[in-house]
CSV table of C-alpha atoms in Angstrom, one decimal:
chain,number,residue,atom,x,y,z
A,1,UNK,CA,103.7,113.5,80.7
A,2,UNK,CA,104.8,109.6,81.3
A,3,UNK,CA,104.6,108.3,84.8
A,4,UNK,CA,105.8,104.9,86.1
A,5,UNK,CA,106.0,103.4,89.7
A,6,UNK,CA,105.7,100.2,90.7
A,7,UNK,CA,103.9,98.8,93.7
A,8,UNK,CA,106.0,97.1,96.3
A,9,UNK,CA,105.2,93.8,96.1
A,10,UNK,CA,103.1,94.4,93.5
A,11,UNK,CA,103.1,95.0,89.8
A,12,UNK,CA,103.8,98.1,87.3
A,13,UNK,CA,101.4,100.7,86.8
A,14,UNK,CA,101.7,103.5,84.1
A,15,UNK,CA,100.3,106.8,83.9
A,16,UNK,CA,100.1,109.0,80.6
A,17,UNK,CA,98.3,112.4,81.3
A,18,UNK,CA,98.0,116.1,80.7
A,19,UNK,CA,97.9,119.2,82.9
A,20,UNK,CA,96.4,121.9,81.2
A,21,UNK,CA,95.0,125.4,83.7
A,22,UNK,CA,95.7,123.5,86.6
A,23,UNK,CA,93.9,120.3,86.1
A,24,UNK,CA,94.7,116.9,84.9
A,25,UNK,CA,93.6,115.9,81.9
A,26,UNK,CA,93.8,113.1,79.2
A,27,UNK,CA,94.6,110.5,82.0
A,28,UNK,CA,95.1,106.9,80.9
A,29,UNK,CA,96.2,104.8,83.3
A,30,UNK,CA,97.7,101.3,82.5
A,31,UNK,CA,100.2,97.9,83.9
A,32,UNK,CA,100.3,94.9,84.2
A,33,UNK,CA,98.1,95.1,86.9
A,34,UNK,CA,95.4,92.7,87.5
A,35,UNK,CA,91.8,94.5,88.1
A,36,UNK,CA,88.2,93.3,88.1
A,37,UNK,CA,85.7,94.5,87.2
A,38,UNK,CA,86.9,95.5,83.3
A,39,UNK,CA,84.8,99.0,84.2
A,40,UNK,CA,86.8,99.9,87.2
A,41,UNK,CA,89.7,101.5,85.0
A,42,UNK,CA,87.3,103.6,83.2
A,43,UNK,CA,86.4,104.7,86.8
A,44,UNK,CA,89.5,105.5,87.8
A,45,UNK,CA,90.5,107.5,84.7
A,46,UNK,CA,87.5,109.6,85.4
A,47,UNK,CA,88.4,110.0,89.4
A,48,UNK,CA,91.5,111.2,87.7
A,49,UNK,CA,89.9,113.4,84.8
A,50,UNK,CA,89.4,117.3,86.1
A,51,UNK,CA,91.6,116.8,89.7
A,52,UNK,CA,93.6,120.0,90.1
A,53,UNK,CA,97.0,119.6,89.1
A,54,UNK,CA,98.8,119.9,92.8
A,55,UNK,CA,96.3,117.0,94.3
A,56,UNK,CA,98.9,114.8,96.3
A,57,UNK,CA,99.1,111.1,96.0
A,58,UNK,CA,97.0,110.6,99.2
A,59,UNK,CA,94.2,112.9,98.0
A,60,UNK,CA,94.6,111.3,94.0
A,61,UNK,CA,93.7,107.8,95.6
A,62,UNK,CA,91.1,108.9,97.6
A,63,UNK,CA,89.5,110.1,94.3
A,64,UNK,CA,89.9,106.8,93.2
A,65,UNK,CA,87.9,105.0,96.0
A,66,UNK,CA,85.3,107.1,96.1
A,67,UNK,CA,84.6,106.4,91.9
A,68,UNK,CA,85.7,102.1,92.0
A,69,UNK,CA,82.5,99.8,91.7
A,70,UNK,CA,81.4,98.3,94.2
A,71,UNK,CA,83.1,95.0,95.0
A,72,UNK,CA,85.8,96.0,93.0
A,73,UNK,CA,89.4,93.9,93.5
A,74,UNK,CA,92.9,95.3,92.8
A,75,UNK,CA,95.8,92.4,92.8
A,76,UNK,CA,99.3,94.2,92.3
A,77,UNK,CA,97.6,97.3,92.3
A,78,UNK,CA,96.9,99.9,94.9
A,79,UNK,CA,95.1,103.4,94.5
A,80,UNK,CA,97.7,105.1,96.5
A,81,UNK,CA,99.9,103.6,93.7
A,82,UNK,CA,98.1,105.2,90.7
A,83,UNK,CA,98.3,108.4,92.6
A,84,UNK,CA,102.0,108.0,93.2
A,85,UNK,CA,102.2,107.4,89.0
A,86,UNK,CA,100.5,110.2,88.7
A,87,UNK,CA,102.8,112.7,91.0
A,88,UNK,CA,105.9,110.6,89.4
A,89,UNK,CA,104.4,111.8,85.9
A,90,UNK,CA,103.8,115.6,86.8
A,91,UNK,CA,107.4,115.6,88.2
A,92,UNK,CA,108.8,114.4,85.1
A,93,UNK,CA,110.4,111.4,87.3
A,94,UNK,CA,113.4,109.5,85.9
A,95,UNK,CA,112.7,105.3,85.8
A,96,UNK,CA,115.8,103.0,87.3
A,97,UNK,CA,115.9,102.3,83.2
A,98,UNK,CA,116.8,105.9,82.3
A,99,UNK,CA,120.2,105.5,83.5
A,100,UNK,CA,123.7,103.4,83.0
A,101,UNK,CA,124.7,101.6,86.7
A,102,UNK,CA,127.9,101.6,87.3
A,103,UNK,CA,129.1,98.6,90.2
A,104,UNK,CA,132.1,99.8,92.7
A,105,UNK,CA,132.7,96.4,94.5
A,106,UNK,CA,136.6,96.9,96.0
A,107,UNK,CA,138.2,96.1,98.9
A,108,UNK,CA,138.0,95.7,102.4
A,109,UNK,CA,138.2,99.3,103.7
A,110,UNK,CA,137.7,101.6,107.3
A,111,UNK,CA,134.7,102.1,108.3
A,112,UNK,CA,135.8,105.8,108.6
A,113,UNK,CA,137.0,105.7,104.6
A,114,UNK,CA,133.2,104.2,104.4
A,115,UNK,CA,131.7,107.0,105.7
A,116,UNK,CA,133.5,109.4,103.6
A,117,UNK,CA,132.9,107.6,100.3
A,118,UNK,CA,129.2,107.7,100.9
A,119,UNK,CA,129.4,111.7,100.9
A,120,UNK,CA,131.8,111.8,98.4
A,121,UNK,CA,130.3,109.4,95.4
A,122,UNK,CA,126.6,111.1,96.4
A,123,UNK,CA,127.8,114.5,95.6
A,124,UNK,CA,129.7,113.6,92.3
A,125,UNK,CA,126.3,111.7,91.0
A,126,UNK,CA,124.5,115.5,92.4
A,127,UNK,CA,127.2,117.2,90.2
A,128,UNK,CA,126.6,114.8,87.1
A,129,UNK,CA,130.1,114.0,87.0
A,130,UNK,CA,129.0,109.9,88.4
A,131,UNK,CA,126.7,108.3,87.0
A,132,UNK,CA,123.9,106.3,89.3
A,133,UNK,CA,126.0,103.6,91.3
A,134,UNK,CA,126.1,100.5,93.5
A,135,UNK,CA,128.2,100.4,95.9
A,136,UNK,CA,128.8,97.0,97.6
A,137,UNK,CA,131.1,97.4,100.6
A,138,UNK,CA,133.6,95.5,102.5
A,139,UNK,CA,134.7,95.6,106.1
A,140,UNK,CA,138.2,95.8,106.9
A,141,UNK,CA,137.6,95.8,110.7
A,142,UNK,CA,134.5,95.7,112.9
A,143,UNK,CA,132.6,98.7,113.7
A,144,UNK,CA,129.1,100.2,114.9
A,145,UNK,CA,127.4,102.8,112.9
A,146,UNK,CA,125.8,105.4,114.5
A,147,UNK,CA,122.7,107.7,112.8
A,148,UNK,CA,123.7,111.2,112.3
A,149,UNK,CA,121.2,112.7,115.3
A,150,UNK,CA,121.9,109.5,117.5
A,151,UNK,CA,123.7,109.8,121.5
A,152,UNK,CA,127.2,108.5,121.7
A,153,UNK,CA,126.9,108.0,125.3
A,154,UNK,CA,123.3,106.6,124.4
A,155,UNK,CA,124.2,104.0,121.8
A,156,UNK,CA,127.0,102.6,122.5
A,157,UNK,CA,128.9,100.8,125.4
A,158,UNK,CA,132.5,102.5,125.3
A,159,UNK,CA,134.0,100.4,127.4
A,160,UNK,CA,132.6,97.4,125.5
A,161,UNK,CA,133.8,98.7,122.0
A,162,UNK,CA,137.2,98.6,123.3
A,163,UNK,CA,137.2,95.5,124.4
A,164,UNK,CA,136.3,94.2,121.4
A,165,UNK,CA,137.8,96.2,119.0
A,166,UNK,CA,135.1,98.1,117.4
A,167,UNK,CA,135.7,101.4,116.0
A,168,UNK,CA,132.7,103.8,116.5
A,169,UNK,CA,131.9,106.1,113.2
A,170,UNK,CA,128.8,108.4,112.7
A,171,UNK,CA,127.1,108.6,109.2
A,172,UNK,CA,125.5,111.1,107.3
A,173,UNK,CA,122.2,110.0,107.3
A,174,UNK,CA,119.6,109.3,110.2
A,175,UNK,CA,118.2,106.0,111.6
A,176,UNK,CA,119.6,103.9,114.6
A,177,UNK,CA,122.8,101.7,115.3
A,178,UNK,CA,124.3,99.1,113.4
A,179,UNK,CA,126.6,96.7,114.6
A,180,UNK,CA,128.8,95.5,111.6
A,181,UNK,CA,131.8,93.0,111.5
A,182,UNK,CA,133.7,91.3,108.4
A,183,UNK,CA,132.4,88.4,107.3
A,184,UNK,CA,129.4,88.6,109.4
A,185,UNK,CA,127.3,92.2,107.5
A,186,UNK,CA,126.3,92.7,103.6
A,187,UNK,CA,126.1,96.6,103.3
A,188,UNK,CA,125.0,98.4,99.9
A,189,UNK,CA,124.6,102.0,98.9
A,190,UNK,CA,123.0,103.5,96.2
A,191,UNK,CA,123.7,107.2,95.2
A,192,UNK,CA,121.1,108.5,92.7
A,193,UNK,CA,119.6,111.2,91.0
A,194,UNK,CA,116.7,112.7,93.2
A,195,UNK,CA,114.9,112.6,89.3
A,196,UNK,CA,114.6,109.0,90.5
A,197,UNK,CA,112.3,109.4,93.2
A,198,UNK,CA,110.3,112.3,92.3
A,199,UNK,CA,106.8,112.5,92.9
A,200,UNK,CA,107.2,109.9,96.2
A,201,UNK,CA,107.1,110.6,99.5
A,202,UNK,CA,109.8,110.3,101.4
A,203,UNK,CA,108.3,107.2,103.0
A,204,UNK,CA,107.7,105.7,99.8
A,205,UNK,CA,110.7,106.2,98.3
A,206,UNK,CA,112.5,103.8,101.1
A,207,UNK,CA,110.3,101.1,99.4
A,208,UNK,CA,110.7,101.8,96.2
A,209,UNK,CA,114.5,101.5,96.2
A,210,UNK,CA,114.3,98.2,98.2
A,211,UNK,CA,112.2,97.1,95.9
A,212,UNK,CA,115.2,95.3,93.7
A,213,UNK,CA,116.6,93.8,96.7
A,214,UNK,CA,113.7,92.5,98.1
A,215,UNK,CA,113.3,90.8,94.4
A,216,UNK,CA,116.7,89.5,94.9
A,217,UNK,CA,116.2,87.9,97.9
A,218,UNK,CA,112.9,86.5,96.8
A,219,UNK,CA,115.3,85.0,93.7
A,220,UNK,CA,117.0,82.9,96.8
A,221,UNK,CA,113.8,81.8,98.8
A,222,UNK,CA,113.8,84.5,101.4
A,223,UNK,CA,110.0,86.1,101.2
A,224,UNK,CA,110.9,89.5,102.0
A,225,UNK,CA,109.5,92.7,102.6
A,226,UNK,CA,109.6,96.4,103.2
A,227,UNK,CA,109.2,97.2,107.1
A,228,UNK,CA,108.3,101.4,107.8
A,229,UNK,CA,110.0,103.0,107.8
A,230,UNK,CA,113.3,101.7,107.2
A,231,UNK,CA,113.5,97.8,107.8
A,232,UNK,CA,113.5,94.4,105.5
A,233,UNK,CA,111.7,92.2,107.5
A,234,UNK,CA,111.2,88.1,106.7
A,235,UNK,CA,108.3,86.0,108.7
A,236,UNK,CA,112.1,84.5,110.6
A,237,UNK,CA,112.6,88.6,111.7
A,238,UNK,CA,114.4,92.0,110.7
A,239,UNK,CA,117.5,91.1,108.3
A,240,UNK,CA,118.1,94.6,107.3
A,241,UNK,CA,117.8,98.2,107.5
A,242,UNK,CA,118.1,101.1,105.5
A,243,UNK,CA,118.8,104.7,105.9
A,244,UNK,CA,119.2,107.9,103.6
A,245,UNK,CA,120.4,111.3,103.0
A,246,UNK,CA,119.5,114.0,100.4
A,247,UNK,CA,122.8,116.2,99.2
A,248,UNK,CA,121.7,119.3,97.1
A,249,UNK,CA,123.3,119.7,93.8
A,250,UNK,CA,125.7,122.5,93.0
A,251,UNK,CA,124.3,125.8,93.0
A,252,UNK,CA,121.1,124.7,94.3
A,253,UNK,CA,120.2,122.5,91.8
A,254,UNK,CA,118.8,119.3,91.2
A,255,UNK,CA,120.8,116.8,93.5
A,256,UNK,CA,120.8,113.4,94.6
A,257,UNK,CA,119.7,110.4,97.2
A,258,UNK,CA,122.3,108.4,99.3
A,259,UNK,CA,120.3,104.9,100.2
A,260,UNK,CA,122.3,102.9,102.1
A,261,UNK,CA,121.7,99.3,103.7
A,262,UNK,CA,123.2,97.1,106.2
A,263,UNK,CA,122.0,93.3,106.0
A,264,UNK,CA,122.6,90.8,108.7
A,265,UNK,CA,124.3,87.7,107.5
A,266,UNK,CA,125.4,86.2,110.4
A,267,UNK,CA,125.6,88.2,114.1
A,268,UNK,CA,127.2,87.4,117.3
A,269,UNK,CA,124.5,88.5,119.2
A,270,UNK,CA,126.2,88.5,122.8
A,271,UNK,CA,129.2,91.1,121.2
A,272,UNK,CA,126.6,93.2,119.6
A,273,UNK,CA,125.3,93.3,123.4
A,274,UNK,CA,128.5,94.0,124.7
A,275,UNK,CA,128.9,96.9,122.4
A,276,UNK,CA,125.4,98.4,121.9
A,277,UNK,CA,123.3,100.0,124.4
A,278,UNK,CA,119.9,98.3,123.6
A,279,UNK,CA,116.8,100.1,125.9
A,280,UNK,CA,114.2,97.8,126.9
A,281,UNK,CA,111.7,100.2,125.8
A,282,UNK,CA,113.3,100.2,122.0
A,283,UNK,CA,112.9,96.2,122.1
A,284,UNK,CA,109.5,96.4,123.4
A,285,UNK,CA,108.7,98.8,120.3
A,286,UNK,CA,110.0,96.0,118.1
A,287,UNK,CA,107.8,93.1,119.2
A,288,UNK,CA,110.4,91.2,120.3
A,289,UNK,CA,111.6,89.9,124.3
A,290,UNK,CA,115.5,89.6,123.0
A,291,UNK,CA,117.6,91.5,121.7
A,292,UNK,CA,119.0,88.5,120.4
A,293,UNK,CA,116.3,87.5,118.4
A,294,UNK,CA,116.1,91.0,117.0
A,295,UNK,CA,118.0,90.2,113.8
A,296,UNK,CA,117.7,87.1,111.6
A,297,UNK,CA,120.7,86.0,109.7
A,298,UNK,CA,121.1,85.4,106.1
A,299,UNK,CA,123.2,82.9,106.4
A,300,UNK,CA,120.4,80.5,107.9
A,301,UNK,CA,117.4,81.3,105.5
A,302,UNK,CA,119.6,80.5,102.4
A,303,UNK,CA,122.2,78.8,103.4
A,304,UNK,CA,124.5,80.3,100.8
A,305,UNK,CA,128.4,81.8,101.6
A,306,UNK,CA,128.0,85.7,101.8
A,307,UNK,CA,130.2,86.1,98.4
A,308,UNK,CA,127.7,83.8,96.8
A,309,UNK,CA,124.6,86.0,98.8
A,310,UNK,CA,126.2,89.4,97.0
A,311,UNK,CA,127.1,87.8,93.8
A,312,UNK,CA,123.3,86.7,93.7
A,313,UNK,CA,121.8,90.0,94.5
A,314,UNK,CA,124.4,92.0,91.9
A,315,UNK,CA,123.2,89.3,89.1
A,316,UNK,CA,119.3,90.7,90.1
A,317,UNK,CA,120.1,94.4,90.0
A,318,UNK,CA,121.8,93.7,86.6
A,319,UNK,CA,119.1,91.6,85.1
A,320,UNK,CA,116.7,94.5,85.9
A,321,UNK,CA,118.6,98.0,85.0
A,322,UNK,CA,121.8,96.6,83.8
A,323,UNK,CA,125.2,97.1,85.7
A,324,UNK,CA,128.4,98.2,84.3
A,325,UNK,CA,132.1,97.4,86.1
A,326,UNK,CA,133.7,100.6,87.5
A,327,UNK,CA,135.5,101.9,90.5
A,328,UNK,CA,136.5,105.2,92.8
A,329,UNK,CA,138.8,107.5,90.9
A,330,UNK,CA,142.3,108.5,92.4
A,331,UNK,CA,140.3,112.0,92.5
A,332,UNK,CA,137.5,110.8,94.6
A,333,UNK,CA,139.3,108.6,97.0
A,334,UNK,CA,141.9,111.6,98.0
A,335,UNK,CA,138.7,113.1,98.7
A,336,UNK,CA,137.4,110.7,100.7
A,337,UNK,CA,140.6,110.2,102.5
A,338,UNK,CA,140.6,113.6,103.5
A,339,UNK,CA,137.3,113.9,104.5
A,340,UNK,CA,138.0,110.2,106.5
A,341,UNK,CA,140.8,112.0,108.6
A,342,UNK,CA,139.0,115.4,109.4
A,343,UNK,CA,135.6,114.4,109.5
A,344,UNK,CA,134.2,110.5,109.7
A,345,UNK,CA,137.5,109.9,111.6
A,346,UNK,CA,137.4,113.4,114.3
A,347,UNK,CA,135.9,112.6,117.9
A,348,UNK,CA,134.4,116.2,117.3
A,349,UNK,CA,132.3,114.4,114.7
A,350,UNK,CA,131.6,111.3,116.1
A,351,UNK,CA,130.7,113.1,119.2
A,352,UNK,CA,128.7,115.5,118.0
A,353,UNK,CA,125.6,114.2,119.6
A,354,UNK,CA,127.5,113.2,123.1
């Protein structure tokens, strides 16, 4: 069994190994890793050597510590990360590699028709009928986005959204608010197989399908990195933040992982005040005295038109899996539309936490 996760922020590491009465066996572990002494790899094949079969990743790495040399340094390299390479091995994990990307980059659309098209292209790639996709969207009015388990009343400023025209949708997965407005937000969404992040944590799956992005931005002199659970965070503050939903495959079966992201390109911070209900206690838990210095726009750290931001981190995710043109079928928008109008679209759903 072949096992391969990379660290975020780090380098590759590759596990080949065996499971044979309940115990690894024939481990070899191997990257492009950087790790001194030459001896401490023996070590941590051995840690590895015997472990029963259905050790997690935490109890893999701790293995791993308790064999390394003394004085032993990892660069790129984690134990938690072997172990992860391990549990991605046992799995039979798929690699971002394994798979043709298609790109859907259309329109401006409603944030409602959004909503819908996240369930919608998620479930086809469950079926097998999609293969693995970007989605980079486009606003056609402003809105805030509201996790699945969020308050209403709680979030968001009714009387405030009017007044500035923002619709109020709810999303599939969990997380908090986003306030999003043409021109002003960069939002993504990945639907994949769950093969893809088998063998992680649900944690570490978050930062391993940043990973690209934060690789992308690092392409346009923005050092970024992953935030628990659910934030990209820069040393200028919080540009981004992610959220995600499991939808089970027909029948039962193997199914798939929306991963969506919202990214901050430019904000008008005294609207998003206006319109979102921000506790003081929620800021305090950020580290921060302002709401308004909460988010850091893109447009400052790279100084680069949003179309020219997008085409930039499209060009990355190509260079590293490959990308291929494509767009919604007739088949799945009417579905989307429908589920826009009786669903994303329904006060009974955006409501549904009052």
């Amino acid at each position: 069994m072949h096992g391969e996760y990379k660290v975020p922020g780090g380098k590759l590491v590759v596990v080949d190994v065996e499971s044979e009465d309940g115990v690894l066996r024939r481990v070899r572990v191997a990257g492009d890793f950087f790790l001194e002494p030459d001896e401490a790899l023996d070590a941590v094949n051995a840690a590895l050597e015997g472990a029963p079969a259905d050790t997690d990743a935490a109890g893999l790495a701790a293995r791993i510590d308790a064999a390394l040399p003394a004085g032993t340094v990892m660069y790129g390299l984690t134990s938690e990360g072997v172990g992860i390479a391990v549990r991605r091995a046992l799995a039979h994990a798929t690699d971002w590699t394994d798979y043709d990307w298609q790109l859907i980059h259309e329109g401006p659309q409603s944030p409602a028709l959004h909503m819908a098209l996240d369930e919608v292209l998620t479930a086809e790639v469950a079926a097998g009928r999609r293969p693995p996709t970007l989605r980079v969207w486009e606003w056609a009015s402003p809105a805030v986005i509201i996790g699945s388990f969020q308050s209403l009343r709680n979030e968001v400023d009714a009387d405030g959204a009017a007044r500035h025209g923002v619709e109020v949708v709810r999303r599939i997965s969990g997380g908090g608010a986003m306030f999003v407005e043409p021109g002003n937000t960069i939002t993504y969404s990945l639907s994949v197989p769950d093969a893809l992040v088998q063998g992680l944590s649900f944690q570490d799956s978050y930062a391993y399908l940043d990973d690209w992005v934060l690789g992308a931005l690092g392409d346009m002199g923005i050092r970024a990195w992953y935030q628990p659970l659910n934030d990209i965070a820069t040393d200028q503050g919080k540009i981004a933040g992610a959220a995600q939903k499991r939808i089970v495959g027909p029948g039962g079966g193997p199914g798939a992982v929306l991963h969506h992201v919202t990214m901050s390109y430019d904000i008008d911070a005294g609207k998003m005040l206006d319109v979102l209900r921000i506790g003081r206690e929620k800021m305090s838990d950020k580290g921060t005295k302002s709401a308004k210095k909460r988010v850091d726009p893109l447009r400052r750290q790279t100084g680069l038109a949003r179309e020219t931001v997008i085409e930039r981190m499209i060009e990355s995710f190509d260079s590293r899996y490959g990308l291929t043109g494509g767009k919604v079928t007739d088949e799945e928008l009417a579905r989307a539309q429908e589920l826009a109008r009786t669903k994303f679209g329904a006060p009974e759903w955006t409501a549904r936490v009052p």
